[in-house]
mmCIF file of C-alpha atoms in Angstrom:
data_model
loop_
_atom_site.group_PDB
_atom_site.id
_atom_site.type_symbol
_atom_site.label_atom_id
_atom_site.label_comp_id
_atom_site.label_asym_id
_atom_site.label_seq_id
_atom_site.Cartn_x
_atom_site.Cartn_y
_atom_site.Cartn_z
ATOM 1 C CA UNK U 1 -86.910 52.271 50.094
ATOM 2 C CA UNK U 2 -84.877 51.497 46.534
ATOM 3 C CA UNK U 3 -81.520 51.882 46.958
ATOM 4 C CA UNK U 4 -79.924 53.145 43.743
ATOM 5 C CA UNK U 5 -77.526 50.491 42.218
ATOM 6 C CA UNK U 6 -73.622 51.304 41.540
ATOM 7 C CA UNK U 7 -73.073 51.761 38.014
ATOM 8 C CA UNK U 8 -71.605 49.336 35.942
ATOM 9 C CA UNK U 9 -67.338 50.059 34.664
ATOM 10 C CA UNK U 10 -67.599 49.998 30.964
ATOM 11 C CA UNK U 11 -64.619 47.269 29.919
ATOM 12 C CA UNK U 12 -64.881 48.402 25.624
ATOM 13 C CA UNK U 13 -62.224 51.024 26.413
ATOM 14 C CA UNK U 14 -59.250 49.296 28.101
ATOM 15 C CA UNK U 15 -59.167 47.496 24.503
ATOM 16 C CA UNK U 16 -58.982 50.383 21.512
ATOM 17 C CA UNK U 17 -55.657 50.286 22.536
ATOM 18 C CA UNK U 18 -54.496 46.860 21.545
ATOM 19 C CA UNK U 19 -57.529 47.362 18.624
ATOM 20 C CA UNK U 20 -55.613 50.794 16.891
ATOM 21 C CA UNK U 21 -52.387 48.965 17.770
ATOM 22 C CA UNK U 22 -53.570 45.792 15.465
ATOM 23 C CA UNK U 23 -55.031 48.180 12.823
ATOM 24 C CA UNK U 24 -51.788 49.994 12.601
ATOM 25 C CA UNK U 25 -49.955 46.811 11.835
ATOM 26 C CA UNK U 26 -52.282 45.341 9.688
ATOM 27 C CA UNK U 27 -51.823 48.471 7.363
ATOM 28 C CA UNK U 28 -47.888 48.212 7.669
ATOM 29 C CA UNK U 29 -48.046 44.850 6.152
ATOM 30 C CA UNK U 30 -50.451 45.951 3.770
ATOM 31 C CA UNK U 31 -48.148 48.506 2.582
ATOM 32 C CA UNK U 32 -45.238 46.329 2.845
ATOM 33 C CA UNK U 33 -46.805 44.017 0.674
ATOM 34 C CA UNK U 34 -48.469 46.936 -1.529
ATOM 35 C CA UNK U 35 -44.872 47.929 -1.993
ATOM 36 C CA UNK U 36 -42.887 44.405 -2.581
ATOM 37 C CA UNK U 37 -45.717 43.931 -5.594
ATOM 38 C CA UNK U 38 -44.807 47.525 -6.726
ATOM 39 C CA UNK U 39 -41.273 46.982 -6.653
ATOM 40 C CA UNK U 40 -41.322 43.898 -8.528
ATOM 41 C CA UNK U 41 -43.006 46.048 -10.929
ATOM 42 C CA UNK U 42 -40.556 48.856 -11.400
ATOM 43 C CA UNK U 43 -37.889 46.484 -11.660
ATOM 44 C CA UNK U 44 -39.698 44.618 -14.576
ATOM 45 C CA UNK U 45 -40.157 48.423 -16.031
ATOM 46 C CA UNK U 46 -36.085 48.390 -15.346
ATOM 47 C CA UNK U 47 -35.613 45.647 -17.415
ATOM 48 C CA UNK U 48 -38.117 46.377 -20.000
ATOM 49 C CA UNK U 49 -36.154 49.986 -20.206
ATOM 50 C CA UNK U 50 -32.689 48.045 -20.862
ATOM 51 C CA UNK U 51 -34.081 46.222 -23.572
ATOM 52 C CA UNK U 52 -35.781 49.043 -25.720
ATOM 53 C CA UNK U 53 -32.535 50.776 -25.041
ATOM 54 C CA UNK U 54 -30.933 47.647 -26.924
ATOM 55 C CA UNK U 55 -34.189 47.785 -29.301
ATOM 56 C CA UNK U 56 -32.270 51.350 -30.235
ATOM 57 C CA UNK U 57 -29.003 49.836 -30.811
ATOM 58 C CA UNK U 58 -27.673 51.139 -27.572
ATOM 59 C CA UNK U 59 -26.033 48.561 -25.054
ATOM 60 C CA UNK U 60 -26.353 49.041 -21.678
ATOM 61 C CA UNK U 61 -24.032 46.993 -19.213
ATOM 62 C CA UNK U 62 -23.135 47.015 -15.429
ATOM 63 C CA UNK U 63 -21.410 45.025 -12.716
ATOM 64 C CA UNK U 64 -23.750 44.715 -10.019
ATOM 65 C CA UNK U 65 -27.561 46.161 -9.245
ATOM 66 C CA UNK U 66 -29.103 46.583 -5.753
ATOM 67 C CA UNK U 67 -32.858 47.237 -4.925
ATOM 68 C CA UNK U 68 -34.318 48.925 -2.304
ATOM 69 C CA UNK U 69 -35.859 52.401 -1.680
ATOM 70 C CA UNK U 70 -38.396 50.908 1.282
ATOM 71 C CA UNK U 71 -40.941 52.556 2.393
ATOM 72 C CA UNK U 72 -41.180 55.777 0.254
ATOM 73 C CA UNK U 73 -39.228 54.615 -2.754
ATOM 74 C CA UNK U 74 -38.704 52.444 -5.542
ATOM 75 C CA UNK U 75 -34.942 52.442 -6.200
ATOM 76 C CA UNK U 76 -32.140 50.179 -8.352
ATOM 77 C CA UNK U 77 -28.759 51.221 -8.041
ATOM 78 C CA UNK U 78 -26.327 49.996 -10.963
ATOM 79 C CA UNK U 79 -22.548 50.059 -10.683
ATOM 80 C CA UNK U 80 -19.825 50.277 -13.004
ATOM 81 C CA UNK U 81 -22.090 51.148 -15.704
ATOM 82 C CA UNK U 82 -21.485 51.383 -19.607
ATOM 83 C CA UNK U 83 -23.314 52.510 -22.349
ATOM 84 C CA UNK U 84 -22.624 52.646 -25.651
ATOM 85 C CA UNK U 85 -24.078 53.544 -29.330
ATOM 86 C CA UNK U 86 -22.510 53.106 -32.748
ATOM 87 C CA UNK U 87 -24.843 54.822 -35.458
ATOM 88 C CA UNK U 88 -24.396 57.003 -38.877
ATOM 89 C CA UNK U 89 -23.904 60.307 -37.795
ATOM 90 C CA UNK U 90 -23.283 59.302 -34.230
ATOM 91 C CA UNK U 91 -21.497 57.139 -32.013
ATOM 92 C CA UNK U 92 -20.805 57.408 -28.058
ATOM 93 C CA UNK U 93 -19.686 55.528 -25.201
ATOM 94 C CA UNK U 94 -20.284 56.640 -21.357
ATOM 95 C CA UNK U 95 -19.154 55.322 -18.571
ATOM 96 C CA UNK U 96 -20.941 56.199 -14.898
ATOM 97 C CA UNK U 97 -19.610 55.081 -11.762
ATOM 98 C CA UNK U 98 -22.953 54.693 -10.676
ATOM 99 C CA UNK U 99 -26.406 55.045 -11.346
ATOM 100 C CA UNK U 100 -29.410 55.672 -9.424
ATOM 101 C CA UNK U 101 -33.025 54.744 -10.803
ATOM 102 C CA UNK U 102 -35.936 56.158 -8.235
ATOM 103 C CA UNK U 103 -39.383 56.321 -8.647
ATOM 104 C CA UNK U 104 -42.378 56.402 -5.886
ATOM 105 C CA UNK U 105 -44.636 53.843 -6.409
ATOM 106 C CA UNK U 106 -47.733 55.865 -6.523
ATOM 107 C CA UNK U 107 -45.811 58.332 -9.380
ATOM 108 C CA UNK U 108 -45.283 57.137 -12.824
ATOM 109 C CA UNK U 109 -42.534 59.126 -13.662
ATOM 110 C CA UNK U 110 -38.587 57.870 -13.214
ATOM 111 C CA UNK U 111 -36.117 60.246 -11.932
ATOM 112 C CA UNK U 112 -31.779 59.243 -12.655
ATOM 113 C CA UNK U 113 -28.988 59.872 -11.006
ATOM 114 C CA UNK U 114 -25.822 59.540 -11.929
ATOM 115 C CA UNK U 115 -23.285 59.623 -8.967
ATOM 116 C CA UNK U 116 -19.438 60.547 -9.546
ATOM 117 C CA UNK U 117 -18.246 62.009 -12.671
ATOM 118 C CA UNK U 118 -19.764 60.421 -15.485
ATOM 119 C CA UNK U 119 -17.596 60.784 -18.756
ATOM 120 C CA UNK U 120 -18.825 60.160 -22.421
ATOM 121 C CA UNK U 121 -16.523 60.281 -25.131
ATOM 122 C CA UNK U 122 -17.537 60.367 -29.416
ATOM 123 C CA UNK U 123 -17.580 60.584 -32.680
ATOM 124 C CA UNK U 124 -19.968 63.240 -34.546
ATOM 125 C CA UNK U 125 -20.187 63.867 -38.174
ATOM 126 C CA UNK U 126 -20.131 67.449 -38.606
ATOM 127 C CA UNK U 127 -21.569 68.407 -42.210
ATOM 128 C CA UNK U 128 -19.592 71.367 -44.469
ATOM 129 C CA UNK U 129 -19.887 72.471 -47.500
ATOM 130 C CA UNK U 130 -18.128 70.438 -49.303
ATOM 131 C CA UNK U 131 -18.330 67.227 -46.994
ATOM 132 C CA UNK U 132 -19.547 65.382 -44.018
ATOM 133 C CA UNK U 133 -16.033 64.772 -41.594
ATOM 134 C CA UNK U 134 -16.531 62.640 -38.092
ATOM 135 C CA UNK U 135 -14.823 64.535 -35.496
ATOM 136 C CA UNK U 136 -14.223 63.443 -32.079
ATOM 137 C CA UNK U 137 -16.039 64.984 -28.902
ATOM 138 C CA UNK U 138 -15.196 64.184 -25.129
ATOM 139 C CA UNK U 139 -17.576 65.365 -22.044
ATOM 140 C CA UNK U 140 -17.348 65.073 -18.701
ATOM 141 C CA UNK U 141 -19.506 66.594 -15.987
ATOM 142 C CA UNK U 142 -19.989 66.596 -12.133
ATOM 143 C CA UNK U 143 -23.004 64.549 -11.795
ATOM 144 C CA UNK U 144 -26.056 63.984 -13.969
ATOM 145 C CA UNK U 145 -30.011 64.183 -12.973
ATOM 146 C CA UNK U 146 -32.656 62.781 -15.624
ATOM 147 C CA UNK U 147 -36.067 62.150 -15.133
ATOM 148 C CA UNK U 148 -39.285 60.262 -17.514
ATOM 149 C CA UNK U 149 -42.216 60.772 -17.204
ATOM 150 C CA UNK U 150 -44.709 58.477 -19.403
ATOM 151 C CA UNK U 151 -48.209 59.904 -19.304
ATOM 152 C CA UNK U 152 -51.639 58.242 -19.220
ATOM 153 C CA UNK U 153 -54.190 58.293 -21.921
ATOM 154 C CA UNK U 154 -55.178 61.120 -23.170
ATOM 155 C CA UNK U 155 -52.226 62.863 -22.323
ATOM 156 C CA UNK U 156 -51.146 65.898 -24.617
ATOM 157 C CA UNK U 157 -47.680 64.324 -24.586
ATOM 158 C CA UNK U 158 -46.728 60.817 -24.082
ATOM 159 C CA UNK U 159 -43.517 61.276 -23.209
ATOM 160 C CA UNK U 160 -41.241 64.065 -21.271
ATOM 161 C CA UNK U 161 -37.584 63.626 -20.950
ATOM 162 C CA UNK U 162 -35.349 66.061 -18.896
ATOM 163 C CA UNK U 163 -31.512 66.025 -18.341
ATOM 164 C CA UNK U 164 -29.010 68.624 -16.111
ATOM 165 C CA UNK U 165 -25.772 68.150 -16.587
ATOM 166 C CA UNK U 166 -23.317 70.283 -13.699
ATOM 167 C CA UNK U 167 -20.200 71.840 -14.067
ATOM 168 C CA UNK U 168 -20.060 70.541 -17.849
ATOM 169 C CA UNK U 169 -16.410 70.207 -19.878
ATOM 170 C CA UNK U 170 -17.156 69.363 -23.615
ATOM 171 C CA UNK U 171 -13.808 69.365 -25.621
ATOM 172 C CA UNK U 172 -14.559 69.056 -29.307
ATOM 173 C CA UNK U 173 -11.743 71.113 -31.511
ATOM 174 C CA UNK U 174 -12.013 70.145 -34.669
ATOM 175 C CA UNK U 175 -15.646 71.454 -34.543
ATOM 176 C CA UNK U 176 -14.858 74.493 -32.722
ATOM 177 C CA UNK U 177 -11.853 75.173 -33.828
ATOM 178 C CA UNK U 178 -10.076 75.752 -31.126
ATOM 179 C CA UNK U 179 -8.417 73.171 -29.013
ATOM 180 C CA UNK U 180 -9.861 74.700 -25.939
ATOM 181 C CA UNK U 181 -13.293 73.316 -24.249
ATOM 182 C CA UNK U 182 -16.227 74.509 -23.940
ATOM 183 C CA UNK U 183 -17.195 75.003 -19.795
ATOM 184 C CA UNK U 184 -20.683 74.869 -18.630
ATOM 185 C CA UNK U 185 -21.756 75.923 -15.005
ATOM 186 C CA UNK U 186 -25.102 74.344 -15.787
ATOM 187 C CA UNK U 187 -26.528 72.345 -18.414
ATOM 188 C CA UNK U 188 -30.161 71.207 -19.208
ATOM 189 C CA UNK U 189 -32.002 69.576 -21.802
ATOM 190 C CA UNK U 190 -36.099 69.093 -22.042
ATOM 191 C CA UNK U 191 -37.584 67.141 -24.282
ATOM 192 C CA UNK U 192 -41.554 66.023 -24.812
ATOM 193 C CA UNK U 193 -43.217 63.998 -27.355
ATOM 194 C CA UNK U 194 -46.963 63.346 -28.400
ATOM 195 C CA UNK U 195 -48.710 59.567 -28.356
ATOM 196 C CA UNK U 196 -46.374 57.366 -30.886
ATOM 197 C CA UNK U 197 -48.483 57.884 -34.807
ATOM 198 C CA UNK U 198 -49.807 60.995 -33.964
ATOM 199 C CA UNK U 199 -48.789 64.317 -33.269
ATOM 200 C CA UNK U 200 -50.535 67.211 -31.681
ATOM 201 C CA UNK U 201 -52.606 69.000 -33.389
ATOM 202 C CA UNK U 202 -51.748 72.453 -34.197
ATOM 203 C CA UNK U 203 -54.306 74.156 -36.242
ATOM 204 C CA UNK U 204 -52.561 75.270 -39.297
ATOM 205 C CA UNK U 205 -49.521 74.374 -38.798
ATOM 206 C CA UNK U 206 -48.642 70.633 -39.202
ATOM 207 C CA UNK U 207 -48.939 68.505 -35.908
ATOM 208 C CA UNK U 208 -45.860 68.833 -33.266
ATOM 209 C CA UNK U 209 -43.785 65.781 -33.604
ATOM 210 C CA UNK U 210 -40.999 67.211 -30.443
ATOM 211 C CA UNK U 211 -40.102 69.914 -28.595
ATOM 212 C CA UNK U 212 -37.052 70.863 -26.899
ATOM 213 C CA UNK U 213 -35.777 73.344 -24.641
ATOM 214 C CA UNK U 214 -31.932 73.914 -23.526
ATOM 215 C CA UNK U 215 -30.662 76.239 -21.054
ATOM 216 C CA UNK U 216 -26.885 77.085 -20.235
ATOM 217 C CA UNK U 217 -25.861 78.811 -17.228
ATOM 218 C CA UNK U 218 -22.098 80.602 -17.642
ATOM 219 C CA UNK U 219 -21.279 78.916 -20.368
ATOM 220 C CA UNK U 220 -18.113 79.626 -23.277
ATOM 221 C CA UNK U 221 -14.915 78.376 -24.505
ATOM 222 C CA UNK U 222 -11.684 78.444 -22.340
ATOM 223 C CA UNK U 223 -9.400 81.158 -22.688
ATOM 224 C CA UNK U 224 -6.631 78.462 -23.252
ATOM 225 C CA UNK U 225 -6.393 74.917 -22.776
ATOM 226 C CA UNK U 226 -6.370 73.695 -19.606
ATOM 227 C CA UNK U 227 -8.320 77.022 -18.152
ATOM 228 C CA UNK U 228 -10.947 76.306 -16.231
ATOM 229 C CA UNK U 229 -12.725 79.505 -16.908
ATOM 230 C CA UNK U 230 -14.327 80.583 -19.993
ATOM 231 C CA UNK U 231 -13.022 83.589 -21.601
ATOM 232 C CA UNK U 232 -16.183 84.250 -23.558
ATOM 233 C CA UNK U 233 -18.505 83.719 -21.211
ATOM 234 C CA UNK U 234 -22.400 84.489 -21.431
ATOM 235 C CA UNK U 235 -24.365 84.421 -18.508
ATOM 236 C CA UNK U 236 -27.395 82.792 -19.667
ATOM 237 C CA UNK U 237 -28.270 81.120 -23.243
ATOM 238 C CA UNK U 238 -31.631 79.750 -24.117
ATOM 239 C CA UNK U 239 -32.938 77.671 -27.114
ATOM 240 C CA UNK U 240 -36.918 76.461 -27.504
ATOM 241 C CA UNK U 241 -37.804 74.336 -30.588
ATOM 242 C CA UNK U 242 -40.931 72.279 -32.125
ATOM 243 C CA UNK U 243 -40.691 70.146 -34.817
ATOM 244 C CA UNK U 244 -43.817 69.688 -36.763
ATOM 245 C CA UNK U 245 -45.086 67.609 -39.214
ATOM 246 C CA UNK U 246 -46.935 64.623 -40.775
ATOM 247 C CA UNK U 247 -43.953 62.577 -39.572
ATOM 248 C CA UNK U 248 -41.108 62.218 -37.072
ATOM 249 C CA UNK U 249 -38.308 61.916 -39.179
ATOM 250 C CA UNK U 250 -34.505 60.133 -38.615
ATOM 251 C CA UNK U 251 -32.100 61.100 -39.645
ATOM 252 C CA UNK U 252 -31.914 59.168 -42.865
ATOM 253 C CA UNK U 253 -31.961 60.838 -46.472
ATOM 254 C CA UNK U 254 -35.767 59.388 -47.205
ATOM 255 C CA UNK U 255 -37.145 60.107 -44.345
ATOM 256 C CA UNK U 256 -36.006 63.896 -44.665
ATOM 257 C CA UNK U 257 -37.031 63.848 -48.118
ATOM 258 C CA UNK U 258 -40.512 62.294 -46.786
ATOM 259 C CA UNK U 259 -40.901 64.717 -43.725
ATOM 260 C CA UNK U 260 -39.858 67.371 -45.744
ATOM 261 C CA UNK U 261 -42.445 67.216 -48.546
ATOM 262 C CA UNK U 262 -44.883 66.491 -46.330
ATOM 263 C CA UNK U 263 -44.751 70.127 -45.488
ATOM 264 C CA UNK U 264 -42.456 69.624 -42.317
ATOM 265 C CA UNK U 265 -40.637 72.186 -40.391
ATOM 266 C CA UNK U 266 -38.165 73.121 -37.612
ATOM 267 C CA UNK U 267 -39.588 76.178 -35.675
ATOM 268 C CA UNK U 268 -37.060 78.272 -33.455
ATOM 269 C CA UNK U 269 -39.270 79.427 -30.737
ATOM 270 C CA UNK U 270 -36.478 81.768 -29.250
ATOM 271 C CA UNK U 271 -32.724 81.586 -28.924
ATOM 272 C CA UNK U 272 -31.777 83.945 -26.623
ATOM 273 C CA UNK U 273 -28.390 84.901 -25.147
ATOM 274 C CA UNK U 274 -27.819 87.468 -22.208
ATOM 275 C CA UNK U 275 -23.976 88.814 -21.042
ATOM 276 C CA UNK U 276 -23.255 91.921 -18.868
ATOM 277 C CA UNK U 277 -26.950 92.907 -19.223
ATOM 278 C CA UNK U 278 -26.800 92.845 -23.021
ATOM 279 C CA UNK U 279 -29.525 90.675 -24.705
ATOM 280 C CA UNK U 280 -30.257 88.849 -28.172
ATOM 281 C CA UNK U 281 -33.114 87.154 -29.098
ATOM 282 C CA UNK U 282 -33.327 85.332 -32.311
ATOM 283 C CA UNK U 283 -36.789 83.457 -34.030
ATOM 284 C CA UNK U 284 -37.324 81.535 -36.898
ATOM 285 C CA UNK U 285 -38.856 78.284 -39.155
ATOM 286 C CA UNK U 286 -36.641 75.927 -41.402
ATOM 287 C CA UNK U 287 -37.510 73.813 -43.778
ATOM 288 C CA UNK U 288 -35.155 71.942 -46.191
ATOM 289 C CA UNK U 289 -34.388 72.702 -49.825
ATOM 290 C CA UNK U 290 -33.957 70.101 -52.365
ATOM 291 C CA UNK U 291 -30.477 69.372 -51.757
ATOM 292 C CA UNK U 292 -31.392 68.886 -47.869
ATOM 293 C CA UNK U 293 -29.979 72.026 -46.444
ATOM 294 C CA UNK U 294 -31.634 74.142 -44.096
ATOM 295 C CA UNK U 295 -34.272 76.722 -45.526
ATOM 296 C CA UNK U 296 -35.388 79.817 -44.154
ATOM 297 C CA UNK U 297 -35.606 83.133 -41.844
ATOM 298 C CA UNK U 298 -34.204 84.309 -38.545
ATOM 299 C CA UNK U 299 -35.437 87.495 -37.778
ATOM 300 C CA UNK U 300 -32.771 89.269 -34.538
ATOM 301 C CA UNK U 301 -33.588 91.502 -32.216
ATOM 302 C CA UNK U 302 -30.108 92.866 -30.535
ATOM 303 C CA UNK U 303 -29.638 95.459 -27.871
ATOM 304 C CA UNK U 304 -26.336 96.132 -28.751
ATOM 305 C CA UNK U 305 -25.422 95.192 -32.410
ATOM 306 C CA UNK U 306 -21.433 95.799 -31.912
ATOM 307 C CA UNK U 307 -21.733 93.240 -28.942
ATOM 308 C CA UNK U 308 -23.412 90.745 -30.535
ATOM 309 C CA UNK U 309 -21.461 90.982 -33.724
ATOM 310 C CA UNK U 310 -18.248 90.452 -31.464
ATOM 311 C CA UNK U 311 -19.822 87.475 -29.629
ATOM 312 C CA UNK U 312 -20.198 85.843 -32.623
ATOM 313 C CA UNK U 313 -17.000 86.131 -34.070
ATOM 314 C CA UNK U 314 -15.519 85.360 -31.037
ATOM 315 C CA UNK U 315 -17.461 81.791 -30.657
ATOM 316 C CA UNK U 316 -17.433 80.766 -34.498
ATOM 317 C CA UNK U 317 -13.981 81.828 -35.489
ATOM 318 C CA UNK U 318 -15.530 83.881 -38.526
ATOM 319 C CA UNK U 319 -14.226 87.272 -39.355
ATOM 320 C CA UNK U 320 -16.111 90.074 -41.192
ATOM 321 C CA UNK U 321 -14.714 93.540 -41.779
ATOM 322 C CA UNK U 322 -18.270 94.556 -42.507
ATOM 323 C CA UNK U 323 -20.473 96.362 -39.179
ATOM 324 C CA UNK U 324 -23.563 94.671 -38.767
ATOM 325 C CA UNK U 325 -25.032 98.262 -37.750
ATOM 326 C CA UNK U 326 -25.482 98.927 -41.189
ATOM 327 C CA UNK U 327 -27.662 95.792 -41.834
ATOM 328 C CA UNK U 328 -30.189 97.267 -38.776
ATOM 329 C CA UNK U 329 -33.962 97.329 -40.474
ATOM 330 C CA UNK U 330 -35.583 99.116 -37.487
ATOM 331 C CA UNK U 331 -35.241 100.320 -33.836
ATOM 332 C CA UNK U 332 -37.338 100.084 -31.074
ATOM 333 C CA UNK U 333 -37.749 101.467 -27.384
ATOM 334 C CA UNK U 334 -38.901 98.851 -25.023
ATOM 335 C CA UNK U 335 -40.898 99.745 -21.717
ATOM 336 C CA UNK U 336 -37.520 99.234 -19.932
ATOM 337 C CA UNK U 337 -35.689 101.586 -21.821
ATOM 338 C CA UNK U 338 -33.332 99.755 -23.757
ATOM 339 C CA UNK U 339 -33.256 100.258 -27.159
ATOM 340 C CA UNK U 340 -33.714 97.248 -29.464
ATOM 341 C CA UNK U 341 -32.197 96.790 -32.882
ATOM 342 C CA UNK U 342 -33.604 94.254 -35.567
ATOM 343 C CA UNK U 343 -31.775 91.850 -38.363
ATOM 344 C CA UNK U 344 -33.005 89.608 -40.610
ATOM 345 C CA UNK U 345 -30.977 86.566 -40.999
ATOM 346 C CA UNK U 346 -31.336 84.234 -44.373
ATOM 347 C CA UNK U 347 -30.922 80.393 -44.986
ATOM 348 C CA UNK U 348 -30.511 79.764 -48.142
ATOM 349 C CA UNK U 349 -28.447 78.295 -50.988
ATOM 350 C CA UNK U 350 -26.120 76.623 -48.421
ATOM 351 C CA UNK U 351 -25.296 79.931 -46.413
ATOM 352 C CA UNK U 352 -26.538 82.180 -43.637
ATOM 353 C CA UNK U 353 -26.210 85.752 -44.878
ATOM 354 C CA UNK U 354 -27.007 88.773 -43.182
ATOM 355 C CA UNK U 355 -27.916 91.023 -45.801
ATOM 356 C CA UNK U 356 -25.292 90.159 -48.578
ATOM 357 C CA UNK U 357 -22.532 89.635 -46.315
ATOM 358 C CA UNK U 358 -22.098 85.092 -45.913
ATOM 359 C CA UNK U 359 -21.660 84.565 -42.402
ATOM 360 C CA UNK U 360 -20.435 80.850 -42.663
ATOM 361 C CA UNK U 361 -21.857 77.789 -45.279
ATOM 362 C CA UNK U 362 -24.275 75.179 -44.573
ATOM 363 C CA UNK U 363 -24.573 71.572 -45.431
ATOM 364 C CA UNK U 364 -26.807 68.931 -46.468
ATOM 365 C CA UNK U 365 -27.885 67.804 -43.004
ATOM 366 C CA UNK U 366 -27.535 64.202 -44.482
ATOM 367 C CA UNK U 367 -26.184 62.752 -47.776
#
């Protein structure tokens, strides 16, 4: 009789083991390797960033720069660093005790950092009636947090830009008139622009050249110099913009004169401003007249005319003895209850009038 033989001990197991171990480090040094060629890559972006910077007039210098970021990031860390940009209407210097350049290397988009207290200081020219004066400007914040984003092909927009600034001091009398800063809780700044020669396309209207969105979070001037809280302060402010046109203009007189009659214009989405649960939105398009001034219509809608009138007497300087109440065209209930008043603002012949009361002049936005 047959005896049935033993089975035979399988050996394949007693290796996956040592085979998943081998696997596992075969894709680390892939990666590692994956990410030393895409580091060498962001760093050439770095560099390639520094010198359209310089391409733009604007120098960028530092004392030392450290890469690493391994295994989830691509990072270079500059120290010490200084920027600076003498134009026309504009010239700046910063200084940053350090910044912070991250990016993942399967993410095209760059994010900033800037650590300690970064503090720019400036010259603006700040057009009046009767002439364009440079004033200076200081601003110093706690921290800063940018980030690019550079799309593919196809892409609606080509470029996005955003900036927060924290905790922001801006001290800028002359234009303010006050020698007395303006205090910022929170700052931010968004920008996006289409493929460079082309805008987008906006049916009608000419293409969109830029947009740009700022937000301010309890925001206003110091009650006195040297207070650190603002004695005007709104609780929220909000501005949207597009610019559209054939062209993206500078700000140069030909250019203007070129974007301009090319049927150009500067649309104001919404400005809005909220304080103690009192609300203003404004809306609006600009265009330029012939001597380069702004050109145009704001129309207001207010819940509390008195308030608003005071807030902006209060942040411009100007003094009217006339109510704004009686420039109200028309009142409205909205679904929440509040009651909403409407003025028309106008831009024209150098001023911004409310009815036929000037509320301050206007100048050539470049001579």
């Amino acid at each position: 009789m047959l005896q049935p033989s033993a089975p035979q001990k399988r050996s394949n197991g007693r290796y996956a083991p040592f085979l998943l171990l081998l696997l596992l480090v075969g894709l680390i040094i892939a990666y590692a390797l994956y990410w030393r060629s895409a580091s060498a890559r962001f760093q050439l972006e770095v560099d390639r960033a520094i010198a359209d910077l310089s391409d733009q007039s604007i120098a960028l210098d530092f004392s030392d720069r450290k890469v690493g970021g391994f295994p989830f990031q691509l990072k270079t860390t500059l120290t010490a660093v200084r920027v600076a940009q003498a134009g026309a209407g504009l010239s700046w210097r910063a200084r940053f005790p350090e910044l912070v350049i991250v990016a993942q290397p399967w993410n095209a988009s760059l994010v900033l950092y800037g650590g300690g207290t970064p503090e720019i200081e400036g010259e603006i020219d700040w057009p009046t009636r009767a002439e364009t004066r440079r004033y200076p400007f200081t601003l110093a914040a706690d921290g800063l947090r940018a980030s690019f984003r550079r799309g593919n092909a196809g892409d609606q927009f080509s470029t996005q830009n955003a900036f927060q600034l924290n905790a922001v001091n801006l001290n800028a009398p002359k234009i303010f008139g006050k020698d007395v800063p303006l205090l910022a809780e929170k700052l931010a700044l968004y920008l996006r622009f289409p493929p460079t020669g082309g805008g987008e396309s906006g049916g009608l209207d000419a293409p969109i050249q830029a947009q740009l969105s700022l937000s301010a979070g309890n925001f206003g001037l110091a009650g006195s110099e040297g207070n650190q809280a603002p004695a005007t302060r709104i609780d929220e402010a909000n501005l949207a913009l597009t610019l559209r046109g054939e062209t993206r203009p500078r700000r140069t007189v030909s250019e203007l004169i070129r974007w301009n009659e090319g049927g150009g214009t500067l649309d104001l989405d919404a400005a809005t401003v909220s304080q103690d649960g009192k609300e203003a939105v404004l809306k609006g398009t600009f265009a330029l007249d012939e001597r380069l001034r702004p050109l145009g219509a704001l129309d207001g809608k207010v819940t509390d005319v008195e308030w608003f009138q005071g807030l902006w007497q209060n942040i411009s300087g100007a003094d009217s003895s006339t109510s704004w109440r009686s420039e109200v065209t028309d009142r409205n209930v909205r679904s929440d209850g509040k009651t909403v008043a409407s003025l028309s603002f106008q831009l024209q012949n150098g001023a911004l009038l409310l009815g036929d009361t000037e509320l301050f002049s206007v100048a050539p936005i470049a001579r």
